[in-house]
């Protein structure tokens, strides 16, 4: 199996070639987005902050009241094994996104081909059996390489972020419709734009897979954790800023703050930190990309992971 050129994933207890994985079409993750996931990345094949990602996954599971039937330690061991089994394919891929996905499975009482029985049918019910997948996929290094040369064009769309009273953004669920609509609205005028959505009060929140940072009067500011996914990279960047003596504030930020900021960047597992070039079509700050605080933090991030993530992206720029 490992001699094949096909990636291997873990699916409900077995390591299988990806093409052999069959998810029942009645799986609640498919029909309702009733599922959670978390995604770490590798640096030269080393998984970064896996324990932190798995901890966040279990918080998302607790929020949706899904029992994966596995302990965090078991899921960590499976995740490490998936990366190990795919290592022969990694060099061509560059590095991996490594994702754990847990759905509520097929509603209890419906025939899932695995002999499920009993239960009430429609809603979440005792007896549901989760679907668990651990898989890896190449990071989109070439596609995103220009962002590290030019910066990201951020657009604030008309779509507002789902309020925490309806569905907490702190849980990483399979339901990304709100963020998808925001991204579609933002990319209407500029196909390369990244959306950063406002909440219902007009405060900046986050994008489809990233957190926002602005530098204002030399202070690094980011939206409050109640209104966004508490990114693992966001946390790391705040820690690095503290060690560099850069003041950090979690606070309400609105478009005025972004328009008048000295610089800005987005963070995510895959991007690490990537500078913002423009906001709604206007250069941010002096227009220097990356800004000096972004540059210092990027360097500190690279040192902390002992890997030049910017260089890895830039190496994939089309000649
Ligand atoms: N916000 C959202 C909605 C996300 O999906 C992600 C990606 O996981 C992030 C922020 C960034 O989080 P992290 O740095 O843990 O990848």
mmCIF file of C-alpha atoms and ligand atoms in Angstrom:
data_model
loop_
_atom_site.group_PDB
_atom_site.id
_atom_site.type_symbol
_atom_site.label_atom_id
_atom_site.label_comp_id
_atom_site.label_asym_id
_atom_site.label_seq_id
_atom_site.Cartn_x
_atom_site.Cartn_y
_atom_site.Cartn_z
ATOM 1 C CA UNK A 1 0.000 0.000 0.000
ATOM 2 C CA UNK A 2 2.737 2.506 0.930
ATOM 3 C CA UNK A 3 4.588 1.578 -2.258
ATOM 4 C CA UNK A 4 1.675 2.996 -4.259
ATOM 5 C CA UNK A 5 1.583 6.615 -5.405
ATOM 6 C CA UNK A 6 -1.796 7.063 -3.762
ATOM 7 C CA UNK A 7 -2.239 8.829 -0.462
ATOM 8 C CA UNK A 8 -3.495 6.839 2.470
ATOM 9 C CA UNK A 9 -6.053 8.052 4.993
ATOM 10 C CA UNK A 10 -7.523 6.587 8.168
ATOM 11 C CA UNK A 11 -11.247 5.866 7.939
ATOM 12 C CA UNK A 12 -13.279 4.413 10.811
ATOM 13 C CA UNK A 13 -10.539 2.117 12.031
ATOM 14 C CA UNK A 14 -8.537 1.308 8.882
ATOM 15 C CA UNK A 15 -5.725 2.868 6.890
ATOM 16 C CA UNK A 16 -6.931 2.828 3.282
ATOM 17 C CA UNK A 17 -5.943 4.269 -0.096
ATOM 18 C CA UNK A 18 -8.035 7.431 -0.439
ATOM 19 C CA UNK A 19 -9.983 6.054 -3.429
ATOM 20 C CA UNK A 20 -11.287 3.161 -1.318
ATOM 21 C CA UNK A 21 -12.951 5.418 1.244
ATOM 22 C CA UNK A 22 -16.734 5.446 0.874
ATOM 23 C CA UNK A 23 -18.822 7.807 2.962
ATOM 24 C CA UNK A 24 -22.542 6.960 3.031
ATOM 25 C CA UNK A 25 -24.519 9.701 1.317
ATOM 26 C CA UNK A 26 -26.882 9.821 4.303
ATOM 27 C CA UNK A 27 -24.021 10.748 6.592
ATOM 28 C CA UNK A 28 -25.134 13.750 8.604
ATOM 29 C CA UNK A 29 -21.871 15.513 7.880
ATOM 30 C CA UNK A 30 -22.854 15.455 4.214
ATOM 31 C CA UNK A 31 -26.551 16.246 4.491
ATOM 32 C CA UNK A 32 -26.399 18.874 7.269
ATOM 33 C CA UNK A 33 -22.771 19.880 7.690
ATOM 34 C CA UNK A 34 -23.171 18.200 11.085
ATOM 35 C CA UNK A 35 -19.489 17.590 11.669
ATOM 36 C CA UNK A 36 -16.298 19.143 12.978
ATOM 37 C CA UNK A 37 -12.751 19.166 11.755
ATOM 38 C CA UNK A 38 -9.349 20.530 12.519
ATOM 39 C CA UNK A 39 -6.325 21.038 10.330
ATOM 40 C CA UNK A 40 -2.663 21.169 11.263
ATOM 41 C CA UNK A 41 0.256 21.484 8.836
ATOM 42 C CA UNK A 42 3.678 19.963 8.497
ATOM 43 C CA UNK A 43 7.001 21.744 8.196
ATOM 44 C CA UNK A 44 9.293 19.501 6.175
ATOM 45 C CA UNK A 45 7.106 16.597 7.271
ATOM 46 C CA UNK A 46 7.058 17.503 10.993
ATOM 47 C CA UNK A 47 3.523 18.073 12.280
ATOM 48 C CA UNK A 48 3.181 21.482 13.923
ATOM 49 C CA UNK A 49 1.205 21.844 17.169
ATOM 50 C CA UNK A 50 -0.800 18.660 16.631
ATOM 51 C CA UNK A 51 -1.815 18.448 20.298
ATOM 52 C CA UNK A 52 -3.211 22.008 20.171
ATOM 53 C CA UNK A 53 -5.219 21.236 17.022
ATOM 54 C CA UNK A 54 -6.594 18.029 18.516
ATOM 55 C CA UNK A 55 -7.522 19.878 21.730
ATOM 56 C CA UNK A 56 -9.461 22.416 19.643
ATOM 57 C CA UNK A 57 -11.127 19.552 17.757
ATOM 58 C CA UNK A 58 -12.352 18.078 21.044
ATOM 59 C CA UNK A 59 -13.734 21.480 22.077
ATOM 60 C CA UNK A 60 -15.611 21.618 18.738
ATOM 61 C CA UNK A 61 -16.859 18.047 19.366
ATOM 62 C CA UNK A 62 -18.038 19.005 22.863
ATOM 63 C CA UNK A 63 -19.880 22.029 21.437
ATOM 64 C CA UNK A 64 -21.741 19.838 18.916
ATOM 65 C CA UNK A 65 -22.098 16.990 21.430
ATOM 66 C CA UNK A 66 -20.483 14.430 19.145
ATOM 67 C CA UNK A 67 -18.587 11.549 20.722
ATOM 68 C CA UNK A 68 -15.850 10.414 18.315
ATOM 69 C CA UNK A 69 -15.360 7.122 20.189
ATOM 70 C CA UNK A 70 -11.618 7.806 20.352
ATOM 71 C CA UNK A 71 -9.423 9.565 22.880
ATOM 72 C CA UNK A 72 -7.330 12.591 21.915
ATOM 73 C CA UNK A 73 -4.199 10.454 22.401
ATOM 74 C CA UNK A 74 -5.554 7.858 19.967
ATOM 75 C CA UNK A 75 -6.376 10.526 17.391
ATOM 76 C CA UNK A 76 -2.908 12.012 17.760
ATOM 77 C CA UNK A 77 -1.303 8.593 17.213
ATOM 78 C CA UNK A 78 -3.484 7.978 14.128
ATOM 79 C CA UNK A 79 -2.629 11.435 12.750
ATOM 80 C CA UNK A 80 1.091 10.777 13.172
ATOM 81 C CA UNK A 81 0.704 7.414 11.463
ATOM 82 C CA UNK A 82 -1.144 8.958 8.491
ATOM 83 C CA UNK A 83 1.724 11.401 7.980
ATOM 84 C CA UNK A 84 4.304 8.627 8.362
ATOM 85 C CA UNK A 85 2.538 6.424 5.811
ATOM 86 C CA UNK A 86 2.359 9.285 3.298
ATOM 87 C CA UNK A 87 5.937 10.448 3.826
ATOM 88 C CA UNK A 88 7.153 8.867 0.526
ATOM 89 C CA UNK A 89 4.787 11.233 -1.310
ATOM 90 C CA UNK A 90 5.657 14.341 0.666
ATOM 91 C CA UNK A 91 8.611 15.720 -1.226
ATOM 92 C CA UNK A 92 6.568 16.267 -4.380
ATOM 93 C CA UNK A 93 3.753 17.712 -2.267
ATOM 94 C CA UNK A 94 6.018 20.112 -0.358
ATOM 95 C CA UNK A 95 4.161 19.807 2.916
ATOM 96 C CA UNK A 96 0.797 18.591 4.142
ATOM 97 C CA UNK A 97 -2.418 19.918 5.502
ATOM 98 C CA UNK A 98 -3.323 17.201 8.038
ATOM 99 C CA UNK A 99 -7.016 17.051 8.885
ATOM 100 C CA UNK A 100 -9.155 15.121 11.362
ATOM 101 C CA UNK A 101 -12.865 15.050 10.505
ATOM 102 C CA UNK A 102 -15.640 13.701 12.713
ATOM 103 C CA UNK A 103 -19.246 13.668 11.526
ATOM 104 C CA UNK A 104 -22.299 12.596 13.510
ATOM 105 C CA UNK A 105 -22.561 9.752 11.022
ATOM 106 C CA UNK A 106 -25.721 8.189 9.676
ATOM 107 C CA UNK A 107 -28.829 8.938 11.765
ATOM 108 C CA UNK A 108 -29.581 6.131 14.179
ATOM 109 C CA UNK A 109 -32.239 3.829 12.773
ATOM 110 C CA UNK A 110 -31.265 4.403 9.152
ATOM 111 C CA UNK A 111 -29.497 1.668 7.266
ATOM 112 C CA UNK A 112 -25.920 2.736 6.749
ATOM 113 C CA UNK A 113 -24.857 -0.608 5.375
ATOM 114 C CA UNK A 114 -23.137 -1.224 8.719
ATOM 115 C CA UNK A 115 -26.216 -2.571 10.461
ATOM 116 C CA UNK A 116 -27.204 0.571 12.396
ATOM 117 C CA UNK A 117 -30.439 0.012 14.302
ATOM 118 C CA UNK A 118 -32.897 1.821 16.564
ATOM 119 C CA UNK A 119 -33.098 5.536 17.326
ATOM 120 C CA UNK A 120 -35.419 8.295 16.295
ATOM 121 C CA UNK A 121 -34.309 9.162 12.789
ATOM 122 C CA UNK A 122 -34.418 12.912 12.124
ATOM 123 C CA UNK A 123 -32.487 14.585 14.930
ATOM 124 C CA UNK A 124 -29.292 13.801 16.785
ATOM 125 C CA UNK A 125 -29.909 10.649 18.786
ATOM 126 C CA UNK A 126 -28.168 8.196 21.051
ATOM 127 C CA UNK A 127 -26.859 5.361 18.930
ATOM 128 C CA UNK A 128 -25.488 7.593 16.171
ATOM 129 C CA UNK A 129 -22.138 6.292 15.107
ATOM 130 C CA UNK A 130 -19.649 8.908 14.042
ATOM 131 C CA UNK A 131 -17.650 8.834 10.869
ATOM 132 C CA UNK A 132 -13.995 9.602 11.582
ATOM 133 C CA UNK A 133 -11.408 10.410 8.936
ATOM 134 C CA UNK A 134 -7.796 11.500 9.229
ATOM 135 C CA UNK A 135 -6.336 12.611 5.927
ATOM 136 C CA UNK A 136 -3.602 14.730 4.460
ATOM 137 C CA UNK A 137 -3.436 16.797 1.316
ATOM 138 C CA UNK A 138 -0.709 18.996 -0.229
ATOM 139 C CA UNK A 139 -0.576 22.646 0.812
ATOM 140 C CA UNK A 140 -1.448 24.959 -2.112
ATOM 141 C CA UNK A 141 2.081 26.386 -2.147
ATOM 142 C CA UNK A 142 2.268 27.376 -5.836
ATOM 143 C CA UNK A 143 -1.208 28.916 -5.909
ATOM 144 C CA UNK A 144 -0.508 31.038 -2.846
ATOM 145 C CA UNK A 145 3.113 31.921 -3.617
ATOM 146 C CA UNK A 146 2.225 35.311 -5.197
ATOM 147 C CA UNK A 147 0.567 36.348 -1.922
ATOM 148 C CA UNK A 148 3.942 36.255 -0.199
ATOM 149 C CA UNK A 149 5.485 38.428 -2.910
ATOM 150 C CA UNK A 150 2.631 40.913 -3.342
ATOM 151 C CA UNK A 151 0.458 40.703 -0.232
ATOM 152 C CA UNK A 152 -3.227 39.831 0.064
ATOM 153 C CA UNK A 153 -6.047 42.007 -1.256
ATOM 154 C CA UNK A 154 -8.653 42.048 1.519
ATOM 155 C CA UNK A 155 -12.245 42.959 0.739
ATOM 156 C CA UNK A 156 -14.983 43.471 3.334
ATOM 157 C CA UNK A 157 -18.142 41.922 1.863
ATOM 158 C CA UNK A 158 -21.789 42.723 2.638
ATOM 159 C CA UNK A 159 -22.255 39.258 4.194
ATOM 160 C CA UNK A 160 -22.055 39.431 8.021
ATOM 161 C CA UNK A 161 -20.409 36.716 10.140
ATOM 162 C CA UNK A 162 -22.829 34.335 11.858
ATOM 163 C CA UNK A 163 -23.311 35.715 15.373
ATOM 164 C CA UNK A 164 -22.025 33.615 18.286
ATOM 165 C CA UNK A 165 -25.617 33.544 19.612
ATOM 166 C CA UNK A 166 -26.566 31.474 16.530
ATOM 167 C CA UNK A 167 -23.491 29.325 15.971
ATOM 168 C CA UNK A 168 -20.230 29.968 17.745
ATOM 169 C CA UNK A 169 -17.370 30.813 15.375
ATOM 170 C CA UNK A 170 -15.115 29.282 18.032
ATOM 171 C CA UNK A 171 -16.199 25.799 16.897
ATOM 172 C CA UNK A 172 -14.618 24.574 13.675
ATOM 173 C CA UNK A 173 -17.574 22.872 12.028
ATOM 174 C CA UNK A 174 -18.087 21.584 8.507
ATOM 175 C CA UNK A 175 -20.651 24.321 7.922
ATOM 176 C CA UNK A 176 -18.690 27.068 6.141
ATOM 177 C CA UNK A 177 -21.644 28.485 4.213
ATOM 178 C CA UNK A 178 -21.513 31.882 5.916
ATOM 179 C CA UNK A 179 -17.797 32.261 5.169
ATOM 180 C CA UNK A 180 -18.259 30.837 1.664
ATOM 181 C CA UNK A 181 -20.946 33.421 0.887
ATOM 182 C CA UNK A 182 -18.682 36.144 2.255
ATOM 183 C CA UNK A 183 -15.842 34.937 0.072
ATOM 184 C CA UNK A 184 -18.095 34.788 -3.001
ATOM 185 C CA UNK A 185 -19.274 38.342 -2.349
ATOM 186 C CA UNK A 186 -15.687 39.568 -1.912
ATOM 187 C CA UNK A 187 -14.297 37.864 -4.985
ATOM 188 C CA UNK A 188 -17.066 39.183 -7.275
ATOM 189 C CA UNK A 189 -15.032 42.315 -8.055
ATOM 190 C CA UNK A 190 -11.573 40.810 -7.595
ATOM 191 C CA UNK A 191 -11.145 37.055 -8.047
ATOM 192 C CA UNK A 192 -7.967 37.150 -5.940
ATOM 193 C CA UNK A 193 -9.545 38.987 -2.995
ATOM 194 C CA UNK A 194 -9.789 37.437 0.446
ATOM 195 C CA UNK A 195 -12.898 38.280 2.420
ATOM 196 C CA UNK A 196 -12.754 39.490 6.012
ATOM 197 C CA UNK A 197 -16.309 39.578 7.313
ATOM 198 C CA UNK A 198 -17.844 42.070 9.729
ATOM 199 C CA UNK A 199 -20.031 40.901 12.579
ATOM 200 C CA UNK A 200 -23.588 42.203 13.007
ATOM 201 C CA UNK A 201 -22.231 45.177 15.006
ATOM 202 C CA UNK A 202 -19.814 46.232 12.260
ATOM 203 C CA UNK A 203 -16.680 44.820 13.885
ATOM 204 C CA UNK A 204 -14.125 43.006 11.762
ATOM 205 C CA UNK A 205 -14.065 39.245 12.383
ATOM 206 C CA UNK A 206 -12.201 36.819 10.143
ATOM 207 C CA UNK A 207 -12.007 35.257 6.715
ATOM 208 C CA UNK A 208 -12.833 31.797 5.395
ATOM 209 C CA UNK A 209 -9.731 30.259 6.934
ATOM 210 C CA UNK A 210 -7.791 33.057 8.543
ATOM 211 C CA UNK A 211 -7.556 35.518 11.419
ATOM 212 C CA UNK A 212 -6.859 39.222 11.022
ATOM 213 C CA UNK A 213 -4.163 41.370 12.642
ATOM 214 C CA UNK A 214 -3.721 45.139 12.278
ATOM 215 C CA UNK A 215 -0.896 47.344 13.504
ATOM 216 C CA UNK A 216 -2.276 50.594 14.907
ATOM 217 C CA UNK A 217 0.007 53.114 16.625
ATOM 218 C CA UNK A 218 2.599 50.356 16.887
ATOM 219 C CA UNK A 219 0.184 48.060 18.773
ATOM 220 C CA UNK A 220 -0.741 44.689 17.292
ATOM 221 C CA UNK A 221 -4.532 44.370 17.387
ATOM 222 C CA UNK A 222 -6.812 41.449 16.572
ATOM 223 C CA UNK A 223 -10.568 40.820 16.954
ATOM 224 C CA UNK A 224 -11.788 39.302 20.216
ATOM 225 C CA UNK A 225 -11.803 35.512 20.487
ATOM 226 C CA UNK A 226 -15.584 35.291 21.131
ATOM 227 C CA UNK A 227 -16.257 36.384 17.550
ATOM 228 C CA UNK A 228 -13.709 34.308 15.634
ATOM 229 C CA UNK A 229 -12.125 30.899 15.493
ATOM 230 C CA UNK A 230 -9.293 31.117 18.026
ATOM 231 C CA UNK A 231 -6.599 30.299 15.501
ATOM 232 C CA UNK A 232 -3.636 28.283 16.678
ATOM 233 C CA UNK A 233 -1.474 30.594 14.539
ATOM 234 C CA UNK A 234 -3.215 33.652 16.040
ATOM 235 C CA UNK A 235 -2.207 32.398 19.481
ATOM 236 C CA UNK A 236 1.368 31.733 18.361
ATOM 237 C CA UNK A 237 1.683 35.197 16.826
ATOM 238 C CA UNK A 238 0.418 36.850 20.016
ATOM 239 C CA UNK A 239 2.999 34.892 22.030
ATOM 240 C CA UNK A 240 5.782 35.822 19.598
ATOM 241 C CA UNK A 241 4.767 39.479 19.706
ATOM 242 C CA UNK A 242 5.011 39.413 23.500
ATOM 243 C CA UNK A 243 8.527 37.969 23.326
ATOM 244 C CA UNK A 244 9.504 40.691 20.822
ATOM 245 C CA UNK A 245 8.142 43.408 23.102
ATOM 246 C CA UNK A 246 5.295 44.297 20.713
ATOM 247 C CA UNK A 247 2.118 45.263 22.596
ATOM 248 C CA UNK A 248 -0.886 43.072 21.691
ATOM 249 C CA UNK A 249 -4.563 43.817 22.148
ATOM 250 C CA UNK A 250 -7.665 41.693 21.500
ATOM 251 C CA UNK A 251 -10.303 44.290 20.813
ATOM 252 C CA UNK A 252 -13.160 45.508 18.624
ATOM 253 C CA UNK A 253 -11.871 46.710 15.268
ATOM 254 C CA UNK A 254 -13.949 48.299 12.561
ATOM 255 C CA UNK A 255 -13.290 49.295 8.928
ATOM 256 C CA UNK A 256 -11.994 52.712 10.088
ATOM 257 C CA UNK A 257 -9.268 50.907 12.046
ATOM 258 C CA UNK A 258 -8.327 48.846 8.994
ATOM 259 C CA UNK A 259 -8.328 51.821 6.627
ATOM 260 C CA UNK A 260 -6.080 53.846 8.939
ATOM 261 C CA UNK A 261 -3.820 50.972 10.108
ATOM 262 C CA UNK A 262 -0.071 51.092 9.541
ATOM 263 C CA UNK A 263 -0.025 47.509 8.329
ATOM 264 C CA UNK A 264 -1.948 44.278 8.521
ATOM 265 C CA UNK A 265 -1.630 40.564 7.962
ATOM 266 C CA UNK A 266 -3.666 37.380 7.985
ATOM 267 C CA UNK A 267 -2.754 34.246 9.912
ATOM 268 C CA UNK A 268 -3.666 30.618 9.357
ATOM 269 C CA UNK A 269 -2.135 27.195 9.704
ATOM 270 C CA UNK A 270 -1.189 27.103 6.040
ATOM 271 C CA UNK A 271 -0.230 30.757 5.533
ATOM 272 C CA UNK A 272 1.448 31.166 8.915
ATOM 273 C CA UNK A 273 1.532 34.990 8.462
ATOM 274 C CA UNK A 274 0.874 36.691 5.155
ATOM 275 C CA UNK A 275 0.898 40.470 4.660
ATOM 276 C CA UNK A 276 -2.161 42.414 3.515
ATOM 277 C CA UNK A 277 -1.513 44.607 0.490
ATOM 278 C CA UNK A 278 -4.799 46.419 0.163
ATOM 279 C CA UNK A 279 -8.147 46.895 1.769
ATOM 280 C CA UNK A 280 -11.157 47.366 -0.494
ATOM 281 C CA UNK A 281 -8.795 48.317 -3.315
ATOM 282 C CA UNK A 282 -6.689 50.848 -1.372
ATOM 283 C CA UNK A 283 -3.141 50.160 -0.166
ATOM 284 C CA UNK A 284 -2.908 49.574 3.560
ATOM 285 C CA UNK A 285 -0.560 51.904 5.460
ATOM 286 C CA UNK A 286 2.491 53.059 3.491
ATOM 287 C CA UNK A 287 1.880 50.276 0.980
ATOM 288 C CA UNK A 288 5.144 48.543 1.959
ATOM 289 C CA UNK A 289 4.671 44.775 1.823
ATOM 290 C CA UNK A 290 5.412 43.292 4.260
ATOM 291 C CA UNK A 291 5.254 46.028 6.871
ATOM 292 C CA UNK A 292 8.046 46.096 9.438
ATOM 293 C CA UNK A 293 6.045 44.492 12.294
ATOM 294 C CA UNK A 294 4.762 41.783 9.940
ATOM 295 C CA UNK A 295 8.328 41.151 8.810
ATOM 296 C CA UNK A 296 9.662 40.876 12.368
ATOM 297 C CA UNK A 297 6.891 38.495 13.353
ATOM 298 C CA UNK A 298 7.361 36.386 10.201
ATOM 299 C CA UNK A 299 11.036 36.033 10.980
ATOM 300 C CA UNK A 300 10.286 35.116 14.595
ATOM 301 C CA UNK A 301 7.712 32.572 13.408
ATOM 302 C CA UNK A 302 10.231 30.978 11.018
ATOM 303 C CA UNK A 303 12.776 30.785 13.826
ATOM 304 C CA UNK A 304 10.258 29.225 16.201
ATOM 305 C CA UNK A 305 9.416 26.450 13.718
ATOM 306 C CA UNK A 306 12.978 26.274 12.368
ATOM 307 C CA UNK A 307 11.659 26.538 8.859
ATOM 308 C CA UNK A 308 11.573 29.340 6.282
ATOM 309 C CA UNK A 309 7.881 29.179 5.400
ATOM 310 C CA UNK A 310 8.052 32.354 3.274
ATOM 311 C CA UNK A 311 10.957 30.884 1.293
ATOM 312 C CA UNK A 312 8.961 27.677 0.778
ATOM 313 C CA UNK A 313 6.119 29.653 -0.800
ATOM 314 C CA UNK A 314 8.351 31.962 -2.844
ATOM 315 C CA UNK A 315 10.278 28.981 -4.242
ATOM 316 C CA UNK A 316 7.029 27.954 -5.955
ATOM 317 C CA UNK A 317 6.561 31.212 -7.835
ATOM 318 C CA UNK A 318 6.114 30.519 -11.526
ATOM 319 C CA UNK A 319 9.397 31.334 -13.286
HETATM 320 N N1 LIG B 1 -10.713 31.369 11.126
HETATM 321 C C1 LIG B 1 -11.328 30.372 10.461
HETATM 322 C C2 LIG B 1 -12.795 30.492 10.174
HETATM 323 C C3 LIG B 1 -10.624 29.231 10.053
HETATM 324 O O1 LIG B 1 -11.247 28.249 9.393
HETATM 325 C C4 LIG B 1 -9.240 29.163 10.325
HETATM 326 C C5 LIG B 1 -8.460 27.993 9.898
HETATM 327 O O2 LIG B 1 -8.444 27.000 10.550
HETATM 328 C C6 LIG B 1 -8.630 30.221 11.016
HETATM 329 C C7 LIG B 1 -9.391 31.295 11.405
HETATM 330 C C8 LIG B 1 -7.162 30.168 11.358
HETATM 331 O O3 LIG B 1 -6.922 29.217 12.365
HETATM 332 P P1 LIG B 1 -5.553 28.408 12.450
HETATM 333 O O4 LIG B 1 -4.470 29.420 12.638
HETATM 334 O O5 LIG B 1 -5.711 27.523 13.629
HETATM 335 O O6 LIG B 1 -5.412 27.667 11.161
#
